[in-house]
CSV table of C-alpha atoms in Angstrom, one decimal:
chain,number,residue,atom,x,y,z
A,1,MET,CA,-15.5,23.2,6.1
A,2,THR,CA,-12.7,25.1,7.7
A,3,GLU,CA,-11.0,27.6,5.8
A,4,HIS,CA,-7.3,26.7,7.1
A,5,ALA,CA,-6.0,23.3,5.7
A,6,LEU,CA,-3.2,23.8,8.3
A,7,SER,CA,-2.6,26.2,11.2
A,8,LEU,CA,-0.1,26.6,13.7
A,9,THR,CA,-0.5,28.8,16.9
A,10,ASP,CA,2.6,29.9,18.9
A,11,VAL,CA,4.5,26.6,18.2
A,12,SER,CA,7.9,25.8,19.5
A,13,ARG,CA,10.1,23.0,19.7
A,14,THR,CA,13.6,23.1,21.3
A,15,TYR,CA,16.3,20.7,20.7
A,16,ARG,CA,19.1,20.1,23.2
A,17,GLY,CA,21.6,22.8,22.8
A,18,GLY,CA,19.2,25.3,21.9
A,19,ALA,CA,18.2,25.2,18.4
A,20,GLY,CA,14.7,24.8,16.9
A,21,VAL,CA,11.9,26.9,16.1
A,22,GLN,CA,10.2,29.4,18.5
A,23,GLN,CA,6.6,31.0,18.6
A,24,ILE,CA,5.6,30.2,15.1
A,25,ASP,CA,2.2,31.2,13.8
A,26,LEU,CA,1.7,29.9,10.4
A,27,SER,CA,-1.7,28.8,8.3
A,28,VAL,CA,-2.4,27.3,5.0
A,29,ARG,CA,-5.8,28.2,3.4
A,30,ARG,CA,-7.6,25.9,1.1
A,31,GLY,CA,-6.6,26.6,-2.3
A,32,GLU,CA,-3.4,28.3,-1.8
A,33,ILE,CA,0.3,27.4,-2.3
A,34,HIS,CA,2.2,28.9,0.8
A,35,ALA,CA,5.8,28.8,0.4
A,36,LEU,CA,8.4,28.7,3.2
A,37,VAL,CA,11.9,29.9,2.7
A,38,GLY,CA,14.9,30.3,4.5
A,39,LEU,CA,18.5,29.6,4.6
A,40,ASN,CA,19.9,26.4,5.4
A,41,GLY,CA,19.2,25.6,9.1
A,42,ALA,CA,16.8,28.4,9.5
A,43,GLY,CA,14.1,25.8,10.7
A,44,LYS,CA,12.2,24.8,7.9
A,45,SER,CA,12.4,21.3,8.0
A,46,THR,CA,11.8,21.5,11.8
A,47,LEU,CA,8.8,23.2,11.3
A,48,MET,CA,7.5,20.7,8.7
A,49,LYS,CA,8.5,17.7,10.9
A,50,LEU,CA,6.3,19.2,13.5
A,51,MET,CA,3.3,19.1,11.4
A,52,VAL,CA,3.3,15.5,10.4
A,53,GLY,CA,4.1,14.3,14.0
A,54,MET,CA,7.7,13.6,13.4
A,55,LEU,CA,8.7,15.8,16.2
A,56,ARG,CA,6.2,16.7,19.0
A,57,PRO,CA,6.1,20.6,19.9
A,58,THR,CA,7.4,21.7,23.2
A,59,SER,CA,4.3,24.3,23.2
A,60,GLY,CA,1.8,25.5,20.7
A,61,ARG,CA,-1.1,24.2,18.7
A,62,ILE,CA,-0.9,22.5,15.5
A,63,GLU,CA,-4.2,21.8,13.4
A,64,VAL,CA,-4.3,19.6,10.4
A,65,LEU,CA,-7.6,19.9,8.3
A,66,GLY,CA,-9.3,21.3,11.4
A,67,ARG,CA,-8.2,18.6,13.8
A,68,SER,CA,-5.5,19.0,16.6
A,69,ALA,CA,-2.6,17.1,14.8
A,70,ALA,CA,-2.0,15.1,18.1
A,71,GLU,CA,-5.4,13.8,18.0
A,72,ALA,CA,-6.3,13.4,14.5
A,73,ASP,CA,-7.9,10.3,13.3
A,74,PRO,CA,-6.8,8.1,10.4
A,75,ALA,CA,-9.5,9.6,8.2
A,76,THR,CA,-8.0,13.3,8.7
A,77,TRP,CA,-4.5,11.8,7.8
A,78,SER,CA,-5.9,10.1,5.0
A,79,ARG,CA,-6.5,13.4,3.3
A,80,VAL,CA,-3.0,14.6,4.0
A,81,GLY,CA,0.0,14.2,1.5
A,82,ALA,CA,3.5,14.9,2.7
A,83,LEU,CA,7.2,14.3,1.4
A,84,LEU,CA,9.8,15.3,3.9
A,85,GLU,CA,13.6,14.0,3.8
A,86,HIS,CA,13.3,10.8,2.1
A,87,PRO,CA,10.8,9.3,-0.5
A,88,LEU,CA,8.8,6.6,0.6
A,89,ILE,CA,10.1,4.2,-1.8
A,90,TYR,CA,11.4,0.6,-1.3
A,91,GLY,CA,14.2,-0.4,-3.5
A,92,GLU,CA,13.1,-4.1,-4.1
A,93,LEU,CA,9.7,-2.9,-5.4
A,94,ASP,CA,8.8,-1.5,-8.8
A,95,GLY,CA,7.5,1.9,-9.2
A,96,ARG,CA,4.0,1.0,-9.5
A,97,THR,CA,4.2,-1.5,-6.7
A,98,ASN,CA,5.6,1.3,-4.6
A,99,LEU,CA,2.6,3.8,-5.5
A,100,GLN,CA,0.0,0.9,-4.9
A,101,LEU,CA,1.4,0.5,-1.3
A,102,ALA,CA,1.4,4.1,-0.9
A,103,THR,CA,-2.2,4.4,-1.7
A,104,ARG,CA,-2.7,1.5,0.9
A,105,LEU,CA,-1.1,3.5,3.4
A,106,ARG,CA,-3.3,6.3,2.8
A,107,GLY,CA,-6.4,4.3,3.3
A,108,VAL,CA,-7.6,4.6,-0.4
A,109,PRO,CA,-10.3,2.1,-1.1
A,110,ALA,CA,-9.3,-1.0,-3.2
A,111,THR,CA,-11.6,-0.2,-6.1
A,112,GLN,CA,-9.9,3.2,-6.5
A,113,ARG,CA,-6.2,2.2,-6.0
A,114,GLY,CA,-5.4,1.0,-9.4
A,115,PRO,CA,-6.9,3.8,-11.5
A,116,MET,CA,-5.4,6.4,-9.1
A,117,VAL,CA,-1.9,4.7,-9.8
A,118,GLU,CA,-2.1,5.0,-13.4
A,119,ALA,CA,-3.5,8.4,-13.3
A,120,ILE,CA,-0.4,9.6,-11.4
A,121,LEU,CA,2.1,7.7,-13.5
A,122,ALA,CA,0.5,9.6,-16.5
A,123,GLU,CA,0.5,13.0,-14.5
A,124,LEU,CA,3.9,12.9,-13.7
A,125,ASP,CA,5.1,11.1,-16.5
A,126,LEU,CA,6.6,8.2,-14.9
A,127,GLY,CA,5.1,5.4,-17.0
A,128,ARG,CA,8.7,4.3,-18.3
A,129,TYR,CA,9.6,3.6,-14.6
A,130,ALA,CA,6.2,1.7,-13.5
A,131,SER,CA,7.9,-1.8,-14.0
A,132,VAL,CA,11.7,-0.7,-13.2
A,133,ARG,CA,12.9,-1.7,-9.5
A,134,ALA,CA,13.2,1.4,-7.8
A,135,ARG,CA,16.8,0.7,-6.7
A,136,ARG,CA,17.7,0.8,-10.1
A,137,LEU,CA,16.3,4.6,-10.6
A,138,SER,CA,18.2,7.5,-10.3
A,139,LEU,CA,17.8,10.0,-7.4
A,140,GLY,CA,15.8,12.5,-9.1
A,141,ASN,CA,13.4,9.6,-10.3
A,142,ARG,CA,13.2,8.1,-6.9
A,143,GLN,CA,12.1,11.7,-5.8
A,144,ARG,CA,9.4,11.8,-8.5
A,145,LEU,CA,7.9,8.5,-7.6
A,146,GLY,CA,8.0,9.8,-3.7
A,147,LEU,CA,6.4,12.8,-4.8
A,148,ALA,CA,3.5,10.7,-6.8
A,149,GLY,CA,2.8,8.9,-3.9
A,150,ALA,CA,2.4,11.7,-1.7
A,151,LEU,CA,0.0,13.5,-4.6
A,152,GLN,CA,-1.8,10.7,-6.0
A,153,HIS,CA,-4.6,10.7,-3.6
A,154,GLN,CA,-5.7,14.2,-4.2
A,155,PRO,CA,-4.9,15.3,-0.8
A,156,ASP,CA,-6.8,18.5,1.0
A,157,LEU,CA,-3.5,19.2,2.5
A,158,ILE,CA,-0.1,18.7,0.7
A,159,ILE,CA,3.2,19.3,2.6
A,160,LEU,CA,6.6,19.3,0.8
A,161,ASP,CA,10.1,19.7,2.0
A,162,GLU,CA,12.1,21.0,-0.8
A,163,PRO,CA,10.5,18.7,-3.4
A,164,THR,CA,12.5,20.0,-6.3
A,165,ASN,CA,15.7,18.6,-5.0
A,166,ALA,CA,17.2,16.3,-7.6
A,167,LEU,CA,14.4,17.2,-10.2
A,168,ASP,CA,15.5,17.9,-13.9
A,169,PRO,CA,13.9,21.1,-15.5
A,170,SER,CA,11.0,19.0,-17.1
A,171,ALA,CA,10.1,17.2,-13.9
A,172,VAL,CA,10.0,20.8,-12.0
A,173,ILE,CA,7.4,22.0,-14.5
A,174,ARG,CA,5.4,19.0,-14.1
A,175,LEU,CA,5.3,19.2,-10.3
A,176,ARG,CA,4.7,22.8,-10.7
A,177,GLU,CA,1.5,22.1,-12.6
A,178,ALA,CA,0.4,19.3,-10.8
A,179,LEU,CA,0.5,21.5,-7.5
A,180,LEU,CA,-1.4,24.2,-9.2
A,181,ARG,CA,-4.0,21.7,-10.3
A,182,ARG,CA,-4.4,20.8,-6.8
A,183,ALA,CA,-4.8,24.1,-5.3
A,184,GLY,CA,-7.1,25.0,-8.3
A,185,ALA,CA,-9.2,22.1,-6.9
A,186,GLY,CA,-9.1,23.4,-3.1
A,187,ALA,CA,-6.0,21.6,-1.8
A,188,GLY,CA,-3.9,23.7,0.8
A,189,ILE,CA,-0.3,23.2,-0.1
A,190,LEU,CA,2.9,24.1,2.0
A,191,VAL,CA,6.0,24.0,0.1
A,192,SER,CA,9.5,24.7,1.4
A,193,SER,CA,12.5,25.7,-0.9
A,194,HIS,CA,15.9,27.5,-1.2
A,195,HIS,CA,14.7,28.5,-4.9
A,196,LEU,CA,13.3,32.0,-4.4
A,197,ASP,CA,12.5,32.2,-8.3
A,198,GLU,CA,11.0,28.8,-8.1
A,199,VAL,CA,8.4,29.4,-5.5
A,200,ALA,CA,7.6,32.9,-6.8
A,201,ARG,CA,6.4,31.3,-9.9
A,202,ILE,CA,3.6,29.3,-7.8
A,203,ALA,CA,3.2,30.6,-4.4
A,204,THR,CA,0.3,32.7,-3.5
A,205,ARG,CA,2.0,33.5,-0.2
A,206,ILE,CA,5.9,33.3,0.8
A,207,SER,CA,6.8,33.3,4.6
A,208,VAL,CA,10.3,33.7,5.6
A,209,ILE,CA,12.0,32.0,8.3
A,210,ALA,CA,15.3,32.8,9.9
A,211,GLU,CA,16.8,31.7,13.1
A,212,GLY,CA,14.1,29.5,14.1
A,213,ARG,CA,11.4,32.2,13.7
A,214,MET,CA,9.1,33.6,11.3
A,215,VAL,CA,10.6,36.9,10.2
A,216,GLY,CA,8.2,38.3,7.6
A,217,THR,CA,6.6,37.7,4.3
A,218,LEU,CA,7.6,38.2,0.7
A,219,ASP,CA,5.4,39.3,-2.3
A,220,PRO,CA,5.6,36.5,-4.9
A,221,ASP,CA,5.1,39.3,-7.6
A,222,ARG,CA,7.9,41.4,-6.4
A,223,ILE,CA,10.7,41.9,-8.6
A,224,ASP,CA,13.3,42.3,-6.1
A,225,ILE,CA,12.3,39.4,-4.0
A,226,GLU,CA,15.9,38.3,-3.6
A,227,ARG,CA,17.1,41.6,-2.0
A,228,ALA,CA,13.8,41.7,0.1
A,229,PHE,CA,14.6,38.2,1.4
A,230,PHE,CA,18.1,38.9,2.4
A,231,ALA,CA,17.1,42.1,4.1
A,232,LEU,CA,14.6,40.0,6.3
A,233,VAL,CA,17.0,37.3,7.0
A,234,HIS,CA,19.9,39.9,7.9
A,235,ASP,CA,17.6,42.0,10.1
A,236,ALA,CA,16.5,38.9,11.8
A,237,MET,CA,20.2,37.7,12.3
A,238,ALA,CA,21.1,41.0,13.7
A,239,THR,CA,18.3,41.1,16.1
A,240,THR,CA,19.3,37.6,17.3
A,241,SER,CA,22.9,38.3,17.8
B,1,MET,CA,-10.7,1.8,7.3
B,2,ASN,CA,-9.0,-1.0,9.2
B,3,THR,CA,-5.6,0.5,9.3
B,4,PHE,CA,-3.8,-2.6,10.6
B,5,LEU,CA,-4.6,-4.7,7.8
B,6,ASP,CA,-3.6,-2.2,5.4
B,7,GLY,CA,-0.2,-2.1,7.3
B,8,LEU,CA,-0.3,-5.7,7.3
B,9,ALA,CA,-0.7,-5.9,3.6
B,10,VAL,CA,2.0,-3.3,3.0
B,11,GLU,CA,4.5,-5.3,5.1
B,12,ALA,CA,3.4,-8.7,3.7
B,13,ARG,CA,4.3,-7.2,0.3
B,14,LYS,CA,7.5,-5.9,1.0
B,15,ALA,CA,8.7,-9.3,2.5
B,16,ARG,CA,7.5,-11.0,-0.4
B,17,SER,CA,10.1,-8.9,-2.4
B,18,SER,CA,12.6,-9.2,0.2
B,19,ARG,CA,16.1,-10.7,-0.8
B,20,VAL,CA,17.4,-10.4,2.7
B,21,LEU,CA,14.6,-12.6,4.1
B,22,TRP,CA,14.5,-15.1,1.4
B,23,SER,CA,18.4,-15.4,1.4
B,24,THR,CA,18.7,-15.7,5.2
B,25,GLY,CA,15.9,-18.0,5.3
B,26,LEU,CA,17.5,-20.3,2.6
B,27,LEU,CA,20.7,-19.9,3.9
B,28,LEU,CA,19.6,-21.3,7.4
B,29,VAL,CA,17.4,-24.1,5.9
B,30,LEU,CA,20.1,-25.3,3.4
B,31,GLY,CA,23.0,-24.7,5.6
B,32,ALA,CA,21.5,-26.3,8.8
B,33,ASN,CA,20.5,-29.3,6.9
B,34,GLY,CA,23.4,-29.6,4.7
B,35,LEU,CA,25.8,-29.5,7.6
B,36,ALA,CA,23.7,-32.3,9.6
B,37,ALA,CA,23.7,-34.4,6.7
B,38,THR,CA,27.2,-34.0,6.2
B,39,MET,CA,28.3,-34.7,9.7
B,40,VAL,CA,25.9,-37.9,9.8
B,41,LEU,CA,27.5,-38.9,6.2
B,42,ALA,CA,31.0,-38.5,8.1
B,43,ALA,CA,30.0,-40.7,10.9
B,44,ARG,CA,28.8,-43.2,8.7
B,45,SER,CA,32.3,-43.4,6.9
B,46,GLY,CA,33.6,-45.2,9.8
B,47,ASP,CA,36.6,-43.2,9.9
B,48,ALA,CA,37.4,-43.6,13.8
B,49,GLN,CA,39.2,-40.3,14.2
B,50,LEU,CA,36.4,-38.5,12.4
B,51,VAL,CA,33.8,-40.2,14.6
B,52,ALA,CA,35.4,-39.3,17.5
B,53,LYS,CA,35.8,-35.7,16.8
B,54,LEU,CA,31.9,-35.5,15.9
B,55,GLY,CA,31.1,-36.7,19.6
B,56,PRO,CA,28.8,-39.3,20.8
B,57,GLN,CA,25.5,-37.8,19.6
B,58,ALA,CA,26.5,-37.7,15.9
B,59,ALA,CA,28.6,-41.1,16.0
B,60,ALA,CA,25.7,-43.7,15.3
B,61,GLY,CA,25.0,-41.9,11.9
B,62,ASP,CA,21.3,-42.4,12.2
B,63,TRP,CA,18.2,-40.4,12.4
B,64,THR,CA,18.9,-39.6,15.9
B,65,SER,CA,22.3,-38.3,15.0
B,66,MET,CA,20.7,-36.5,12.2
B,67,LEU,CA,17.9,-34.6,14.2
B,68,SER,CA,20.6,-34.0,17.0
B,69,ALA,CA,23.1,-32.1,14.7
B,70,ALA,CA,20.1,-30.3,13.0
B,71,ALA,CA,19.0,-29.1,16.5
B,72,GLN,CA,22.4,-28.1,17.7
B,73,ILE,CA,23.1,-25.8,14.4
B,74,THR,CA,19.6,-24.6,14.4
B,75,SER,CA,19.6,-23.4,18.2
B,76,ALA,CA,22.6,-21.2,17.3
B,77,GLY,CA,22.6,-20.5,13.5
B,78,GLY,CA,18.9,-19.9,13.6
B,79,LEU,CA,19.0,-17.4,16.3
B,80,LEU,CA,21.6,-15.5,14.1
B,81,ALA,CA,19.5,-15.9,10.9
B,82,PHE,CA,16.2,-15.0,12.8
B,83,GLY,CA,17.9,-12.0,14.4
B,84,VAL,CA,19.1,-10.9,10.8
B,85,GLY,CA,15.4,-10.9,9.8
B,86,ALA,CA,13.9,-9.3,12.8
B,87,SER,CA,16.8,-6.6,12.5
B,88,TRP,CA,16.0,-5.9,9.0
B,89,LEU,CA,12.4,-5.6,9.1
B,90,TYR,CA,12.9,-2.6,11.5
B,91,GLY,CA,16.2,-1.3,11.0
B,92,ARG,CA,15.8,-0.9,7.2
B,93,GLU,CA,13.5,2.0,7.8
B,94,PHE,CA,15.9,3.8,9.6
B,95,ALA,CA,19.1,2.8,7.6
B,96,GLU,CA,17.2,3.5,4.2
B,97,GLY,CA,15.6,6.7,5.3
B,98,THR,CA,12.1,5.5,4.6
B,99,VAL,CA,11.1,6.1,8.3
B,100,SER,CA,10.3,9.8,7.5
B,101,GLY,CA,7.7,8.5,5.1
B,102,LEU,CA,5.7,6.6,7.7
B,103,PHE,CA,4.8,9.8,9.6
B,104,GLY,CA,1.4,11.6,8.6
B,105,LEU,CA,-0.2,8.3,7.5
B,106,PRO,CA,-3.7,7.0,8.3
B,107,VAL,CA,-1.9,3.7,9.4
B,108,SER,CA,-0.1,4.8,12.9
B,109,ARG,CA,3.7,3.7,13.3
B,110,GLY,CA,2.5,1.4,16.1
B,111,ARG,CA,0.1,-0.7,13.9
B,112,LEU,CA,3.2,-0.6,11.3
B,113,ALA,CA,5.4,-2.2,14.0
B,114,GLY,CA,2.9,-4.7,15.0
B,115,ALA,CA,1.9,-5.7,11.4
B,116,LYS,CA,6.0,-6.3,11.0
B,117,LEU,CA,5.8,-8.5,13.9
B,118,VAL,CA,3.2,-10.6,12.5
B,119,VAL,CA,4.8,-10.8,9.1
B,120,TYR,CA,7.9,-11.7,11.0
B,121,ALA,CA,6.1,-14.8,12.9
B,122,GLY,CA,4.8,-15.8,9.3
B,123,TRP,CA,8.2,-15.7,7.8
B,124,ALA,CA,9.7,-17.8,10.7
B,125,LEU,CA,6.9,-20.3,10.5
B,126,VAL,CA,7.4,-20.7,6.7
B,127,ILE,CA,11.3,-21.0,7.3
B,128,SER,CA,10.9,-23.6,10.4
B,129,ALA,CA,8.3,-25.8,8.0
B,130,LEU,CA,10.9,-25.7,5.1
B,131,MET,CA,13.8,-26.5,7.4
B,132,THR,CA,11.8,-29.5,8.8
B,133,VAL,CA,10.4,-30.8,5.3
B,134,ILE,CA,14.1,-30.5,3.8
B,135,LEU,CA,15.5,-32.2,6.9
B,136,LEU,CA,13.3,-35.3,6.3
B,137,GLY,CA,14.3,-35.2,2.6
B,138,ALA,CA,17.9,-35.3,3.2
B,139,GLY,CA,17.6,-37.9,5.7
B,140,ILE,CA,16.0,-40.2,3.3
B,141,ALA,CA,18.3,-39.3,0.4
B,142,ILE,CA,21.4,-39.8,2.5
B,143,GLY,CA,20.0,-43.4,3.4
B,144,LEU,CA,18.8,-43.0,6.8
B,145,GLY,CA,15.7,-45.2,6.1
B,146,VAL,CA,12.1,-44.7,6.2
B,147,PRO,CA,11.4,-42.5,9.5
B,148,ASP,CA,9.2,-44.2,12.2
B,149,THR,CA,7.1,-42.3,14.6
B,150,THR,CA,10.1,-41.5,16.9
B,151,VAL,CA,11.5,-39.6,14.0
B,152,PHE,CA,8.4,-37.7,13.2
B,153,ALA,CA,8.3,-36.9,16.8
B,154,GLY,CA,12.0,-35.4,16.5
B,155,LEU,CA,10.9,-33.8,13.4
B,156,GLY,CA,7.9,-32.0,15.1
B,157,ARG,CA,10.5,-31.1,17.8
B,158,GLN,CA,12.9,-29.7,15.0
B,159,PHE,CA,10.0,-27.4,13.6
B,160,ALA,CA,8.9,-26.1,17.2
B,161,LEU,CA,12.6,-25.6,17.6
B,162,GLY,CA,12.7,-23.3,14.6
B,163,VAL,CA,9.7,-21.3,15.9
B,164,LEU,CA,10.7,-21.1,19.4
B,165,THR,CA,14.5,-19.8,18.2
B,166,ALA,CA,12.7,-17.2,16.3
B,167,SER,CA,10.6,-16.1,19.1
B,168,ILE,CA,13.7,-15.6,21.2
B,169,ALA,CA,14.9,-13.6,18.5
B,170,VAL,CA,12.4,-10.8,18.6
B,171,PRO,CA,14.7,-8.5,20.7
B,172,ALA,CA,16.8,-8.0,17.5
B,173,GLY,CA,14.0,-6.0,16.3
B,174,TRP,CA,13.6,-4.4,19.5
B,175,ALA,CA,17.0,-3.4,19.7
B,176,SER,CA,17.0,-2.1,15.9
B,177,SER,CA,14.2,0.0,16.6
B,178,LEU,CA,15.8,1.5,19.7
B,179,GLY,CA,19.1,1.9,18.0
B,180,ARG,CA,17.6,3.2,14.7
B,181,GLY,CA,19.5,1.1,12.5
B,182,LEU,CA,20.5,-2.6,11.5
B,183,LEU,CA,23.7,-3.2,13.3
B,184,PRO,CA,22.1,-2.7,17.0
B,185,GLY,CA,19.8,-5.7,16.1
B,186,ILE,CA,22.5,-7.8,14.9
B,187,ALA,CA,24.5,-7.1,17.7
B,188,ALA,CA,21.7,-7.9,20.0
B,189,SER,CA,21.2,-11.4,18.1
B,190,VAL,CA,25.1,-12.0,18.9
B,191,GLY,CA,24.6,-10.9,22.5
B,192,ILE,CA,21.7,-13.2,23.2
B,193,LEU,CA,23.6,-16.2,21.9
B,194,VAL,CA,26.6,-15.5,24.1
B,195,LEU,CA,24.0,-15.0,27.0
B,196,ALA,CA,22.6,-18.4,26.0
B,197,GLN,CA,26.1,-20.2,26.0
B,198,VAL,CA,26.9,-18.9,29.5
B,199,ALA,CA,23.4,-19.7,31.0
B,200,VAL,CA,23.4,-23.0,29.8
B,201,LEU,CA,26.1,-23.7,32.6
B,202,ALA,CA,23.6,-22.8,35.3
B,203,ASP,CA,21.6,-25.3,37.2
B,204,PHE,CA,18.4,-23.4,36.3
B,205,ALA,CA,19.4,-23.4,32.4
B,206,SER,CA,16.4,-25.1,31.2
B,207,TRP,CA,14.0,-22.4,32.6
B,208,VAL,CA,16.1,-19.5,30.9
B,209,PRO,CA,13.9,-18.4,27.9
B,210,PHE,CA,16.9,-17.9,25.8
B,211,VAL,CA,18.1,-21.5,26.6
B,212,ALA,CA,14.8,-23.4,27.0
B,213,PRO,CA,14.3,-24.4,23.3
B,214,ALA,CA,17.7,-25.8,22.7
B,215,PHE,CA,17.6,-27.3,26.1
B,216,TRP,CA,14.4,-29.2,25.3
B,217,ALA,CA,15.1,-29.8,21.5
B,218,LEU,CA,18.6,-31.5,22.3
B,219,GLN,CA,17.1,-33.8,25.3
B,220,PRO,CA,14.0,-35.4,24.0
B,221,ALA,CA,13.5,-37.0,27.5
B,222,ALA,CA,13.4,-33.6,29.1
B,223,SER,CA,10.2,-31.7,30.2
B,224,ALA,CA,8.4,-29.4,27.8
B,225,LEU,CA,7.1,-27.5,30.8
B,226,PRO,CA,10.2,-24.7,30.9
B,227,LEU,CA,9.0,-24.0,27.5
B,228,LEU,CA,6.2,-22.1,28.7
B,229,VAL,CA,8.8,-19.1,29.8
B,230,VAL,CA,9.8,-18.6,26.2
B,231,PRO,CA,6.5,-16.6,25.0
B,232,VAL,CA,7.7,-14.1,27.8
B,233,ILE,CA,10.4,-12.9,25.6
B,234,PRO,CA,8.4,-12.1,22.3
B,235,ILE,CA,5.5,-10.5,24.2
B,236,LEU,CA,7.8,-8.4,26.1
B,237,PHE,CA,9.9,-7.2,23.4
B,238,GLY,CA,7.1,-7.2,20.9
B,239,ALA,CA,5.1,-4.6,23.0
B,240,ALA,CA,8.3,-2.7,23.8
B,241,THR,CA,8.9,-2.5,19.9
B,242,VAL,CA,5.4,-1.2,19.3
B,243,ILE,CA,5.6,1.4,21.8
B,244,ILE,CA,9.0,2.6,20.5
B,245,TRP,CA,7.4,3.1,17.1
B,246,ARG,CA,4.3,4.7,18.4
B,247,ARG,CA,6.3,7.4,20.7
B,248,LEU,CA,8.9,7.8,17.9
B,249,GLN,CA,10.2,11.2,17.3
B,250,LEU,CA,12.9,11.9,14.5
B,251,ASP,CA,14.9,14.0,16.8
B,252,ARG,CA,18.4,12.4,16.8
């Protein structure tokens, strides 16, 4: 078993106009929650898109569960759960059907699909929305359903971009507990966020990205984490300009 | 793990609950047959002015008139309706943002695009069959009498016209994928319709894939040989769509 659930080595991706991410080294170990923090436009989402193939790197190597992301087979991707940008939720289908389709897309065997869906509905307290068409759900509940779809198959690697967006405090706590349980069971988790307080509660490691580069790490237990974050970001911006 | 079958099951389930596919299909079925029946009834009313306006093919007010009217409406209206279906199947993923959830999965996007094409074909077959059955029922209901073998041959041609029209609407799905939204596909459908209207004036019109189905359906005596060029369109544009999805990057 590889120690790293995810590793990026010297990864760059440049958009037309020059923006993007440059020479990124990043890893997520099994059993850890690694938080990626940065200001808007720092490169967090670009980096996560590279991890799941939404973008291809200009250079560098990305490994997912020990396999090159460019060559990973279906069995490897079946052990990944990701939610980036919009949740994979179809408005014409109810909550339960959306989750059943998510299990199917992740290659879950037929006999396990039903119990898996019921388990995640209970875990994230989504039972009351199981029979409601998704188009009638609030933004927050659609996000919760999308998270359920990404987490229900107990993936070994979880990648979530701003997962607490639109969630109420109760849902945030449910998600936090769900992530801690999965990390405890050995999953490697990468979470991006703007909320330093939130990630400090669950993260094993916090990496800071600014101007498309990894600029340092933060100690989750540090009391003045906000001050340390801005110091790193401002140093990076000063170096770039 | 057969990821194509998984993708197909997911796409088929989505299509089953799709208001867009069902409402577009039913609109075509009821609209085409309703209009055809109305034209035949108008011709049978004996109003000389009306008969003159409907033209010689509808004037007789018999099964031939009914089949001819249905074929004319299907060749134009069907192209738009099937184009909307194809655009929606692919373009919705971009319009609703769900495309971002189709990465990092065991089911590749190329296979999902192929599965969408199979679902589209199934939908087109169902709609074409419904259109034919209801055409038969409508003809009997308005008093055209018991159909003979010639009429059944015409009904078979009408079914084939539905399927072939759906085939030449496949580029709408390609355009939706290329343009990453619903509107490029709709625009492509309209473009094909215009192209067909222009191409029909050419000497070789019956051999133009976008014209061949209507040309054949509206002229029962015409050879079916030019229909052999029609599959070129779904094969070419279907493959191009799969390639777009396989190579897709969300970089714009």
